[in-house]
PDB file of C-alpha atoms and ligand atoms in Angstrom:
ATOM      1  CA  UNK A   1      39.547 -20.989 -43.354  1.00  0.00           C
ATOM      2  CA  UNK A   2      36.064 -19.947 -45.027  1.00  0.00           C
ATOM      3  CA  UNK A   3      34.796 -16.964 -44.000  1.00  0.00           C
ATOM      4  CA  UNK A   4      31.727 -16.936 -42.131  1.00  0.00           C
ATOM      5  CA  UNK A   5      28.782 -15.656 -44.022  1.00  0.00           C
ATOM      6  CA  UNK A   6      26.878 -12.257 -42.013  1.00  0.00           C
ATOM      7  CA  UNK A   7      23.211 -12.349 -41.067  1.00  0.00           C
ATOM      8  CA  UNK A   8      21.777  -9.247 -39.937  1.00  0.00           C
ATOM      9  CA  UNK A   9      19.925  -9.842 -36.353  1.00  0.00           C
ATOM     10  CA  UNK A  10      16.357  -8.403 -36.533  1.00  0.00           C
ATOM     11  CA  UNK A  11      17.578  -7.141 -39.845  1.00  0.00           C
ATOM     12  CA  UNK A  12      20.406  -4.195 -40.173  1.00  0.00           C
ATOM     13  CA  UNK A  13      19.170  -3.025 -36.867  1.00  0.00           C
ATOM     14  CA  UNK A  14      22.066  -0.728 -35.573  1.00  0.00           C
ATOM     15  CA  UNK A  15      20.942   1.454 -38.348  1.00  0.00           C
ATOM     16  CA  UNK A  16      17.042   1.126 -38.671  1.00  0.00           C
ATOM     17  CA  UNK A  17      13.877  -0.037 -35.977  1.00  0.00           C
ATOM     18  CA  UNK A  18      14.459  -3.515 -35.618  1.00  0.00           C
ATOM     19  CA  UNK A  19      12.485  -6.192 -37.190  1.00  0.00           C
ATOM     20  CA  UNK A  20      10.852  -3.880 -40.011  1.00  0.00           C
ATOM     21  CA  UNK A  21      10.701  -3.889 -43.600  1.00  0.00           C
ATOM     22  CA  UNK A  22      13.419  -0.859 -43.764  1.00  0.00           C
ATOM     23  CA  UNK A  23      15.759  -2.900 -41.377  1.00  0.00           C
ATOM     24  CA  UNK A  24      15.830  -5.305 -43.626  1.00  0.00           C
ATOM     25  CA  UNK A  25      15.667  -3.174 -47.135  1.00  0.00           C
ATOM     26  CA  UNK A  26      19.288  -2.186 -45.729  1.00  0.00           C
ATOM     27  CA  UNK A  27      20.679  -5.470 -44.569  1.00  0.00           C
ATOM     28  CA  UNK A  28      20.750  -6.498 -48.316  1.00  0.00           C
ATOM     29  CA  UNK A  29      22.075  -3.126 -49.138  1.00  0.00           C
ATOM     30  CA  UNK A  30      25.098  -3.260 -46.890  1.00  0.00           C
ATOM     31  CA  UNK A  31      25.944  -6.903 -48.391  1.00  0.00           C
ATOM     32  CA  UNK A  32      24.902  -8.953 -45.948  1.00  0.00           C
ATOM     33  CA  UNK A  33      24.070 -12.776 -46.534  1.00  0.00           C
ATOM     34  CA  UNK A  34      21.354 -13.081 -44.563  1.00  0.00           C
ATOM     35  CA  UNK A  35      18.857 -11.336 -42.064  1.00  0.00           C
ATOM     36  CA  UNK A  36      17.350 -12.806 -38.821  1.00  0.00           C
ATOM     37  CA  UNK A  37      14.250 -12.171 -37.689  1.00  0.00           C
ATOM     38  CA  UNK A  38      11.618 -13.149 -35.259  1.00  0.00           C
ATOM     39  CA  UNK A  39       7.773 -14.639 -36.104  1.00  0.00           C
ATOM     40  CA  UNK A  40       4.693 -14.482 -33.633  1.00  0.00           C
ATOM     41  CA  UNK A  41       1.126 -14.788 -34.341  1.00  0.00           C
ATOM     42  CA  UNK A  42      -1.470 -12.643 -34.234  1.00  0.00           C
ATOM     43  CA  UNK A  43      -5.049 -13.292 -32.693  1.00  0.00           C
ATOM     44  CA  UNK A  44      -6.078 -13.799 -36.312  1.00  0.00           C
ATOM     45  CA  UNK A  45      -3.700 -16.143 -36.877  1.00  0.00           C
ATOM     46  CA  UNK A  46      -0.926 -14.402 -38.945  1.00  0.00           C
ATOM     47  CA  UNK A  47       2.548 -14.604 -39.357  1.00  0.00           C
ATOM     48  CA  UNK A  48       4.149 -11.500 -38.192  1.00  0.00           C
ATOM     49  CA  UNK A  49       8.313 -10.340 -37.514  1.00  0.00           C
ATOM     50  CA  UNK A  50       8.275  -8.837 -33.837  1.00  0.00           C
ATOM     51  CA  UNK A  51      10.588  -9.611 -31.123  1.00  0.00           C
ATOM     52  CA  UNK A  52       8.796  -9.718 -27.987  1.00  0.00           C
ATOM     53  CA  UNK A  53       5.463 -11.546 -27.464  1.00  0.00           C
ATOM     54  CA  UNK A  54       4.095  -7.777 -26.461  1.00  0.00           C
ATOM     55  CA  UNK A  55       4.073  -4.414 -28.596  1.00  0.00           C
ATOM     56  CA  UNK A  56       4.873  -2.578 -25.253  1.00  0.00           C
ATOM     57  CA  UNK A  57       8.805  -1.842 -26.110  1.00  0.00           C
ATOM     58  CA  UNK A  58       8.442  -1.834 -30.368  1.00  0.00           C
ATOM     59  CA  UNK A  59       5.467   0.332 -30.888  1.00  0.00           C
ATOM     60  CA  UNK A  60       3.331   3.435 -29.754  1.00  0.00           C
ATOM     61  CA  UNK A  61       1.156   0.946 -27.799  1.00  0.00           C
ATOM     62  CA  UNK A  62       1.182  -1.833 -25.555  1.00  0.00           C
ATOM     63  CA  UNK A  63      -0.218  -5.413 -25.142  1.00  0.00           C
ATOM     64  CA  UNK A  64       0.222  -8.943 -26.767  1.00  0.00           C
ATOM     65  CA  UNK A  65       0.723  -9.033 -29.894  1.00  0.00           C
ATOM     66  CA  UNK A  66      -1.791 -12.684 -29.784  1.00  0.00           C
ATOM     67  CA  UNK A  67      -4.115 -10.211 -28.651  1.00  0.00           C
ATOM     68  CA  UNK A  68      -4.310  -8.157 -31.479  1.00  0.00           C
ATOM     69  CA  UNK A  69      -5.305  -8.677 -34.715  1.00  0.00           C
ATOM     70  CA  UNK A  70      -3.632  -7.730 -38.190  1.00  0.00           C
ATOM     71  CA  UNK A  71      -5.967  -4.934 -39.060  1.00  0.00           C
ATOM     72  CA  UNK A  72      -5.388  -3.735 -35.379  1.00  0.00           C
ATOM     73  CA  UNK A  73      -1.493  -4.289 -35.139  1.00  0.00           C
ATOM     74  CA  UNK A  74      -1.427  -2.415 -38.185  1.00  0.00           C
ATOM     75  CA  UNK A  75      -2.363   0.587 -36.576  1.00  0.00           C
ATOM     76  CA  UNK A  76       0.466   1.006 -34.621  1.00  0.00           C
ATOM     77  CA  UNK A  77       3.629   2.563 -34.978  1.00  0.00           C
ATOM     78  CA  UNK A  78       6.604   0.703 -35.170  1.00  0.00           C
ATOM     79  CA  UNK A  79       9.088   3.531 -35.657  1.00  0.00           C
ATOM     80  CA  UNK A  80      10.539   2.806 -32.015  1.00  0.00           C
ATOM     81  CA  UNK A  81      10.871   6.342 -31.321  1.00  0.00           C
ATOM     82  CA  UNK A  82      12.904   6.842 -34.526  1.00  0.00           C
ATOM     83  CA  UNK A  83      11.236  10.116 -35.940  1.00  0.00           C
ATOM     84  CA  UNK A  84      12.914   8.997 -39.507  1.00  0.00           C
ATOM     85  CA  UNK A  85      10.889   6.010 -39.759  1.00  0.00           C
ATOM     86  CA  UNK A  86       7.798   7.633 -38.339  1.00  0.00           C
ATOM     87  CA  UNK A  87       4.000   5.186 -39.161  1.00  0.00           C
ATOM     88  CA  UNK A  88       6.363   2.348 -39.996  1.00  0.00           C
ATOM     89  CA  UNK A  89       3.934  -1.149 -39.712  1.00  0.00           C
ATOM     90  CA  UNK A  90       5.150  -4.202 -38.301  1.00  0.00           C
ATOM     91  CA  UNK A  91       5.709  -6.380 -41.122  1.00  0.00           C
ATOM     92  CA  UNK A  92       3.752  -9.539 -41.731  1.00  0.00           C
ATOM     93  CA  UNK A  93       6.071 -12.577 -42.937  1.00  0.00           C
ATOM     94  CA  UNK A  94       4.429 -12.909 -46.511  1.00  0.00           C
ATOM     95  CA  UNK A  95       5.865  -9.272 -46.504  1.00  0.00           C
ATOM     96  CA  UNK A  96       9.620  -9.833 -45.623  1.00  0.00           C
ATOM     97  CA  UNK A  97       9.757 -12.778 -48.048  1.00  0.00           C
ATOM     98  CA  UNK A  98       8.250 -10.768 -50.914  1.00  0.00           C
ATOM     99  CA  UNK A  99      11.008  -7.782 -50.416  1.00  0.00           C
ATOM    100  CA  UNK A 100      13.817 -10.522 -50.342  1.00  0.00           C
ATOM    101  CA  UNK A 101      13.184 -12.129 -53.069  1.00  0.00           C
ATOM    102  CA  UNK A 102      15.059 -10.470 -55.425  1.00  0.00           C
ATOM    103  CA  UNK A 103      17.928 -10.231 -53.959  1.00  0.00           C
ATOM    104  CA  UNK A 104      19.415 -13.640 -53.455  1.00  0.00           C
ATOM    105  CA  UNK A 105      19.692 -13.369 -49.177  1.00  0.00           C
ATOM    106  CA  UNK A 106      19.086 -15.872 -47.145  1.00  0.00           C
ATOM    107  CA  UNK A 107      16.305 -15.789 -43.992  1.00  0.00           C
ATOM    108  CA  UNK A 108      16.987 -17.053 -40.238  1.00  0.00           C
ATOM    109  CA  UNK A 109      13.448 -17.560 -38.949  1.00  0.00           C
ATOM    110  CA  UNK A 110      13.574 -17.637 -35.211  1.00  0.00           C
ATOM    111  CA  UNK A 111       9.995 -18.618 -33.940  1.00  0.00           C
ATOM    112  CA  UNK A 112       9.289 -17.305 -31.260  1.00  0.00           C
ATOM    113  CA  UNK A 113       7.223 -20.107 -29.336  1.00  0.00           C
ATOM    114  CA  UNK A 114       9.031 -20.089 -25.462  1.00  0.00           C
ATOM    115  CA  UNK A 115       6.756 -18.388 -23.622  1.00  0.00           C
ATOM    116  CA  UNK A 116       3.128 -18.349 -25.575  1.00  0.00           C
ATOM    117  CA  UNK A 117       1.999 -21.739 -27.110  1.00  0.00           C
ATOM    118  CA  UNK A 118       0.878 -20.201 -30.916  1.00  0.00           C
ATOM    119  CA  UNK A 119      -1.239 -22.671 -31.795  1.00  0.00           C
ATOM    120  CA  UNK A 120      -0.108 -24.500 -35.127  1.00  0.00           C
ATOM    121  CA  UNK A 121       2.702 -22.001 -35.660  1.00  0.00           C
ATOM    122  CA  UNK A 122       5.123 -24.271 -37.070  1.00  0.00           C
ATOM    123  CA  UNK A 123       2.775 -25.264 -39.724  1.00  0.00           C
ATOM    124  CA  UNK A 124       1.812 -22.194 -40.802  1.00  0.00           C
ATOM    125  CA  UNK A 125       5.432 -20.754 -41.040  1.00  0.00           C
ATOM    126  CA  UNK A 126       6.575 -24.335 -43.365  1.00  0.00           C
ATOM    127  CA  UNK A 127       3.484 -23.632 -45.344  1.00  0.00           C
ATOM    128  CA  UNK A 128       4.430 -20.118 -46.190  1.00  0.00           C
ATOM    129  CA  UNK A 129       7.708 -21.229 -46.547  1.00  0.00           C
ATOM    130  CA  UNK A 130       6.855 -23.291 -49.629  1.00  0.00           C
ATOM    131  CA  UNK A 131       4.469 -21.352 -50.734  1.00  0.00           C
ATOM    132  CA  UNK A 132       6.934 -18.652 -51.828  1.00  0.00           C
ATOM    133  CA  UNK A 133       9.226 -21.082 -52.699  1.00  0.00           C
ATOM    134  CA  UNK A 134      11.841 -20.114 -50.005  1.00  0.00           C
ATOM    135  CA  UNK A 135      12.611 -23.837 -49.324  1.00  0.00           C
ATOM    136  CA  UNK A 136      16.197 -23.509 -49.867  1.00  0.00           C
ATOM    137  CA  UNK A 137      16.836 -19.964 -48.424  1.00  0.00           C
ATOM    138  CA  UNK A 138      15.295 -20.838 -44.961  1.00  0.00           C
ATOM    139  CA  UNK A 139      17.071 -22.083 -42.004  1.00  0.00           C
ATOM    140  CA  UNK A 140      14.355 -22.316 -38.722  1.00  0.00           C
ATOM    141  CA  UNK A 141      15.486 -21.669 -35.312  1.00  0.00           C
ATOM    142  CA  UNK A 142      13.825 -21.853 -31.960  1.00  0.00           C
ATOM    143  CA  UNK A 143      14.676 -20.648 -28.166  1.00  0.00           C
ATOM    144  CA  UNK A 144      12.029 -23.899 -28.218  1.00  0.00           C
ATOM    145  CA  UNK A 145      13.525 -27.252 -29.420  1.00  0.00           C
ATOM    146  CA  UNK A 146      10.071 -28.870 -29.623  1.00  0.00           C
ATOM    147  CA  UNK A 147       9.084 -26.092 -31.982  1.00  0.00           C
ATOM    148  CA  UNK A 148      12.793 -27.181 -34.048  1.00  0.00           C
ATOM    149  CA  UNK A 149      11.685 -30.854 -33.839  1.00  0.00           C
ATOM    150  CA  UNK A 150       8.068 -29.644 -34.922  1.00  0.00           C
ATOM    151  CA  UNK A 151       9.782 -28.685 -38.100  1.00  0.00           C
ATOM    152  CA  UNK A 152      11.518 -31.344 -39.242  1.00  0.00           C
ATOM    153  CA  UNK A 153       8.652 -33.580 -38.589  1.00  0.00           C
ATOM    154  CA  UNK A 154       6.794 -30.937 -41.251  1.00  0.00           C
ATOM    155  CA  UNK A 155       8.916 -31.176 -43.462  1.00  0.00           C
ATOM    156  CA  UNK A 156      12.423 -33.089 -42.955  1.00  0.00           C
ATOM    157  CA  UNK A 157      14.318 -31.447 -46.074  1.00  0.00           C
ATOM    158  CA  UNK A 158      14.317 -27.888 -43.794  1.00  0.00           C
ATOM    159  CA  UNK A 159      17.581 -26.838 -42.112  1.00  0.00           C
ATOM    160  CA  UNK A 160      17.012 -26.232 -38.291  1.00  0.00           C
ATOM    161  CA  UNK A 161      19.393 -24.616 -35.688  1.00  0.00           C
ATOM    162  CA  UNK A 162      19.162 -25.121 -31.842  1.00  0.00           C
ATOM    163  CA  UNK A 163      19.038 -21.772 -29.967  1.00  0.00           C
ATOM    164  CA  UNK A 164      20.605 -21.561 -26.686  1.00  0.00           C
ATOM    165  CA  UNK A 165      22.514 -19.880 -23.903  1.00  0.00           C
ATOM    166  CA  UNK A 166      24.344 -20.093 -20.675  1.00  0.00           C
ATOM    167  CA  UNK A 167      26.186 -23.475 -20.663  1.00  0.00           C
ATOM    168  CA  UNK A 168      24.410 -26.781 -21.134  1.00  0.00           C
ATOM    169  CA  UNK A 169      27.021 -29.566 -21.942  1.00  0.00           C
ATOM    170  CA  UNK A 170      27.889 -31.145 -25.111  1.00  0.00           C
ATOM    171  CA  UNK A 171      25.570 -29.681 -27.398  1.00  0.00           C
ATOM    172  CA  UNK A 172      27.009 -31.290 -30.094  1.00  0.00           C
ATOM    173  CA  UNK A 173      25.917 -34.578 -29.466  1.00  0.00           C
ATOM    174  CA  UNK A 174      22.471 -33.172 -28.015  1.00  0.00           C
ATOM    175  CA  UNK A 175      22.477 -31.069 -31.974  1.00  0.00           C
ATOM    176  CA  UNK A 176      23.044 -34.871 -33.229  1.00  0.00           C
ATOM    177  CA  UNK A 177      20.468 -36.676 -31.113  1.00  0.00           C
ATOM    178  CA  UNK A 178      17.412 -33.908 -32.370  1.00  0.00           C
ATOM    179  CA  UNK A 179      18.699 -34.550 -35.866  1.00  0.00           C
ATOM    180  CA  UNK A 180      18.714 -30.530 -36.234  1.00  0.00           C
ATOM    181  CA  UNK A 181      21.297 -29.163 -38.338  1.00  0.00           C
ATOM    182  CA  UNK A 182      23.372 -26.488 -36.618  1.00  0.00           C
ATOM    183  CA  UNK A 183      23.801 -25.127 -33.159  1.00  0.00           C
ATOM    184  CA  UNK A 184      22.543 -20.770 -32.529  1.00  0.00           C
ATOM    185  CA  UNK A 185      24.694 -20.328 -29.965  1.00  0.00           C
ATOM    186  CA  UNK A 186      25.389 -17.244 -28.085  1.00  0.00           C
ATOM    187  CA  UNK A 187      28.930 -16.026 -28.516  1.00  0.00           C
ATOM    188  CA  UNK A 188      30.353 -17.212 -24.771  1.00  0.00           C
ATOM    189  CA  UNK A 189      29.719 -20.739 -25.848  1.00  0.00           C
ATOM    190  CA  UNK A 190      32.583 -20.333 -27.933  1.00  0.00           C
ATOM    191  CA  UNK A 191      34.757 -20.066 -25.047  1.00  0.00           C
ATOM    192  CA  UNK A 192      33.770 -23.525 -23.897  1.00  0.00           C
ATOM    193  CA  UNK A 193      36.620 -26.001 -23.872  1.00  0.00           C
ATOM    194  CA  UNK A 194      36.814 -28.492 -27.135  1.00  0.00           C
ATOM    195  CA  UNK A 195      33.264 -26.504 -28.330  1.00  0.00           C
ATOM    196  CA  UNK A 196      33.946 -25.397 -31.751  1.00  0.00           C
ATOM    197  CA  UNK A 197      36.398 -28.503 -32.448  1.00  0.00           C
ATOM    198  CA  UNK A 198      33.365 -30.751 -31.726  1.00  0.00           C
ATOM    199  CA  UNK A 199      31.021 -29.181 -34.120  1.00  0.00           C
ATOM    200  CA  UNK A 200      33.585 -28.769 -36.917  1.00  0.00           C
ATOM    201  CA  UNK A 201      34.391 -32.819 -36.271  1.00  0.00           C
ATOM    202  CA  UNK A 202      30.754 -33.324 -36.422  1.00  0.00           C
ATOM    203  CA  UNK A 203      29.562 -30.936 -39.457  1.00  0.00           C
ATOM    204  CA  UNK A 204      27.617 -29.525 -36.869  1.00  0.00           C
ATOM    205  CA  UNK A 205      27.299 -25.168 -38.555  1.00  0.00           C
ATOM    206  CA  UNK A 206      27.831 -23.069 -35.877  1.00  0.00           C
ATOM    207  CA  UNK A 207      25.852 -19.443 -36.093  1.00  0.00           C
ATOM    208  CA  UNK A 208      26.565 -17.466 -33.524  1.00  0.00           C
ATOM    209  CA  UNK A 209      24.829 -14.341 -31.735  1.00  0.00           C
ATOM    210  CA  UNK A 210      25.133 -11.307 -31.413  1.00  0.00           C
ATOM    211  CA  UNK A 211      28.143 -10.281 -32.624  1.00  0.00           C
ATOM    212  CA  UNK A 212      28.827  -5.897 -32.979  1.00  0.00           C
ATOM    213  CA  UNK A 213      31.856  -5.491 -31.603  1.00  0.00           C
ATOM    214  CA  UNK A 214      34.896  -4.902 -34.089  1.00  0.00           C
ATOM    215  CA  UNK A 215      37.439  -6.944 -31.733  1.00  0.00           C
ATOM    216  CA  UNK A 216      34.978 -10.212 -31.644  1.00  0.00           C
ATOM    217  CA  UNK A 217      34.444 -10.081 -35.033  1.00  0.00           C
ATOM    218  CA  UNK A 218      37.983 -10.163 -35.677  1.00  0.00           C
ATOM    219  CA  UNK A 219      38.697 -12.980 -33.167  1.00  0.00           C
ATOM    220  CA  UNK A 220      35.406 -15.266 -34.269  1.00  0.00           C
ATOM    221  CA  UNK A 221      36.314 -14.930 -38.049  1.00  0.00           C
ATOM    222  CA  UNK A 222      39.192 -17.403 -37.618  1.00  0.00           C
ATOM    223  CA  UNK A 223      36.904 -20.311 -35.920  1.00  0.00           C
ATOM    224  CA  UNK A 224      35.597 -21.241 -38.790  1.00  0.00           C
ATOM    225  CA  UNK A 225      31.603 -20.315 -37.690  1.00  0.00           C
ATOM    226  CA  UNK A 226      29.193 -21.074 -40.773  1.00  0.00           C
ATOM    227  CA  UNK A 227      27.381 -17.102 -40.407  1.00  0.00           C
ATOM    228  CA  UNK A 228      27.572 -14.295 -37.610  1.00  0.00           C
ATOM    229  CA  UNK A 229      24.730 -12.715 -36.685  1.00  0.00           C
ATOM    230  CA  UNK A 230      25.039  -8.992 -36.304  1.00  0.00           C
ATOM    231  CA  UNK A 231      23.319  -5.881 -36.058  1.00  0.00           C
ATOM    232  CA  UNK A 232      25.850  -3.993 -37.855  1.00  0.00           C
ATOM    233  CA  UNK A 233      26.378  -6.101 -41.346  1.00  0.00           C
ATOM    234  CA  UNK A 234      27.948  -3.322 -43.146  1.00  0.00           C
ATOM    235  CA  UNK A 235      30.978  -3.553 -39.997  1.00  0.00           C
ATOM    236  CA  UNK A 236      30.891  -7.270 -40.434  1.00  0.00           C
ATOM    237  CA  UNK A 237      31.828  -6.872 -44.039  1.00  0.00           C
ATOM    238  CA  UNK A 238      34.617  -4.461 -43.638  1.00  0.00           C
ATOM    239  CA  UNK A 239      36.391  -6.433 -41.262  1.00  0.00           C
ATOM    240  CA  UNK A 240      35.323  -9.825 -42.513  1.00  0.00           C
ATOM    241  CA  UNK A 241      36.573  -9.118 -46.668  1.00  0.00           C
ATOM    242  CA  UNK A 242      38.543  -6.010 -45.709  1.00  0.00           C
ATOM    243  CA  UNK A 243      35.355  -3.738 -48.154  1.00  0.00           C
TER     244      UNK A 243
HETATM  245  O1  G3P B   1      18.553 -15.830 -33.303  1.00  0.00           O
HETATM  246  C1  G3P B   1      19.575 -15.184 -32.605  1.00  0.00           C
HETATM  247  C2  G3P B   1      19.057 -14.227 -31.585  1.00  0.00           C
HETATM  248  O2  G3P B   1      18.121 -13.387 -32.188  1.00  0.00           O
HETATM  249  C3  G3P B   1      18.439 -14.923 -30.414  1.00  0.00           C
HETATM  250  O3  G3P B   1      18.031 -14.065 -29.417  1.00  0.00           O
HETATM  251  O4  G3P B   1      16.499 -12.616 -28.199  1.00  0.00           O
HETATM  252  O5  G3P B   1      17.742 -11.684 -30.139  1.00  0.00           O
HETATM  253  O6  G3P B   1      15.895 -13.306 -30.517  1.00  0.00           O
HETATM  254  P1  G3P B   1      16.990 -12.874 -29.587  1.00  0.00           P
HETATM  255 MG1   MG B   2      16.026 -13.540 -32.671  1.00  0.00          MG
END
């Protein structure tokens, strides 16, 4: 059985404020494959790694972040409270794909279009894409299939994942019908009767969220998932390749 590669969720963030430069610095640094992040838009029209459509629960401030501009977002403190990390910025996309370049991971861009309608987000995130020639190291994922679909109609070489939760039923054939190319569940899917057979009968790559605990790592690394996603990469690996 091939071991699942790790992707660290909003970057190695068990260890650092989530979603930030340093989060991700040590996701590559504790060997994992892969980070995940999430990409808004500013009022300005940038590309920028935040969770939540608001700065409320990240930073020293509160609001929408498609409310603020870069020069204004910039401002802020994204520390989360960690004194450590004290005047950390919230880092733009251009940014993330800059400090990963050297070192060979791989980026999970979950856009984050389900509850404000960025305009021409997709386009600008494809753009970047291939402007920094991260083609091949880019898999797209969306909480918003229409923003997935967006995607491949932008360019139909991208890999795309469909993010879900709860229970809809057969995904598979639903992953099949949006011509996307692998399924974001959360972990309880897994549970689902004749799931993970389906997807492995259909080359359908599972990549599953969010895994921390030791015991469900164990358990998910013999199902044959394509990556984990994980805020603790540097447990993944130990219990994953036994280093
Ligand atoms: O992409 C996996 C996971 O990040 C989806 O949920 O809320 O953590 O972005 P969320
Ligand atoms: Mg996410």
């Amino acid at each position: 059985m091939e071991k699942p590669l790790i992707w660290a969720h909003r970057g190695a963030s068990g260890h650092a404020p989530e979603n930030t430069l340093p989060a991700f610095d040590l996701a590559a640094k504790m060997g994992a494959d892969g980070v995940e992040l999430d990409v808004q838009l500013t009022a300005d029209g940038e590309l920028v790694v935040c969770h939540d459509e608001k700065v409320d629960r990240t930073s020293n401030a509160k609001g929408w972040i498609k409310d603020y501009t870069l020069e204004e977002l910039r401002k802020l403190d994204f520390s989360y409270g960690n004194q450590a990390y004290e005047g950390l910025q919230i880092p733009t996309m251009e940014e993330v794909f800059d400090l990963l370049q050297p070192t060979g991971l791989s980026i999970n861009i979950e856009m984050k279009t389900g509850i404000v309608m960025y305009p021409q987000l997709e386009e600008k995130i494809v753009a970047l894409t291939h402007e920094k020639g991260w083609q091949d190291r880019v898999i797209y994922s969306s909480f918003n299939h229409y923003s997935v679909q967006k995607i491949k109609e932008l360019d139909p070489e991208a890999k795309t994942g469909l993010l879900y939760a709860d229970g809809p039923v057969d995904m598979p054939a639903y992953c099949k019908k949006l011509g996307a190319d692998a399924l974001h569940p959360a972990w309880y899917n897994l549970q689902f009767p004749g799931f993970v057979d389906a997807c492995h009968e259909q080359h359908i790559d599972l990549n599953v969220w969010t895994i921390n605990d030791a015991e469900s790592m164990k358990q998910f690394v013999e199902l044959g998932l394509h990556a984990v996603i994980t805020n603790y990469p540097q447990k993944a690996r130990k219990i994953i390749y036994g280093v």
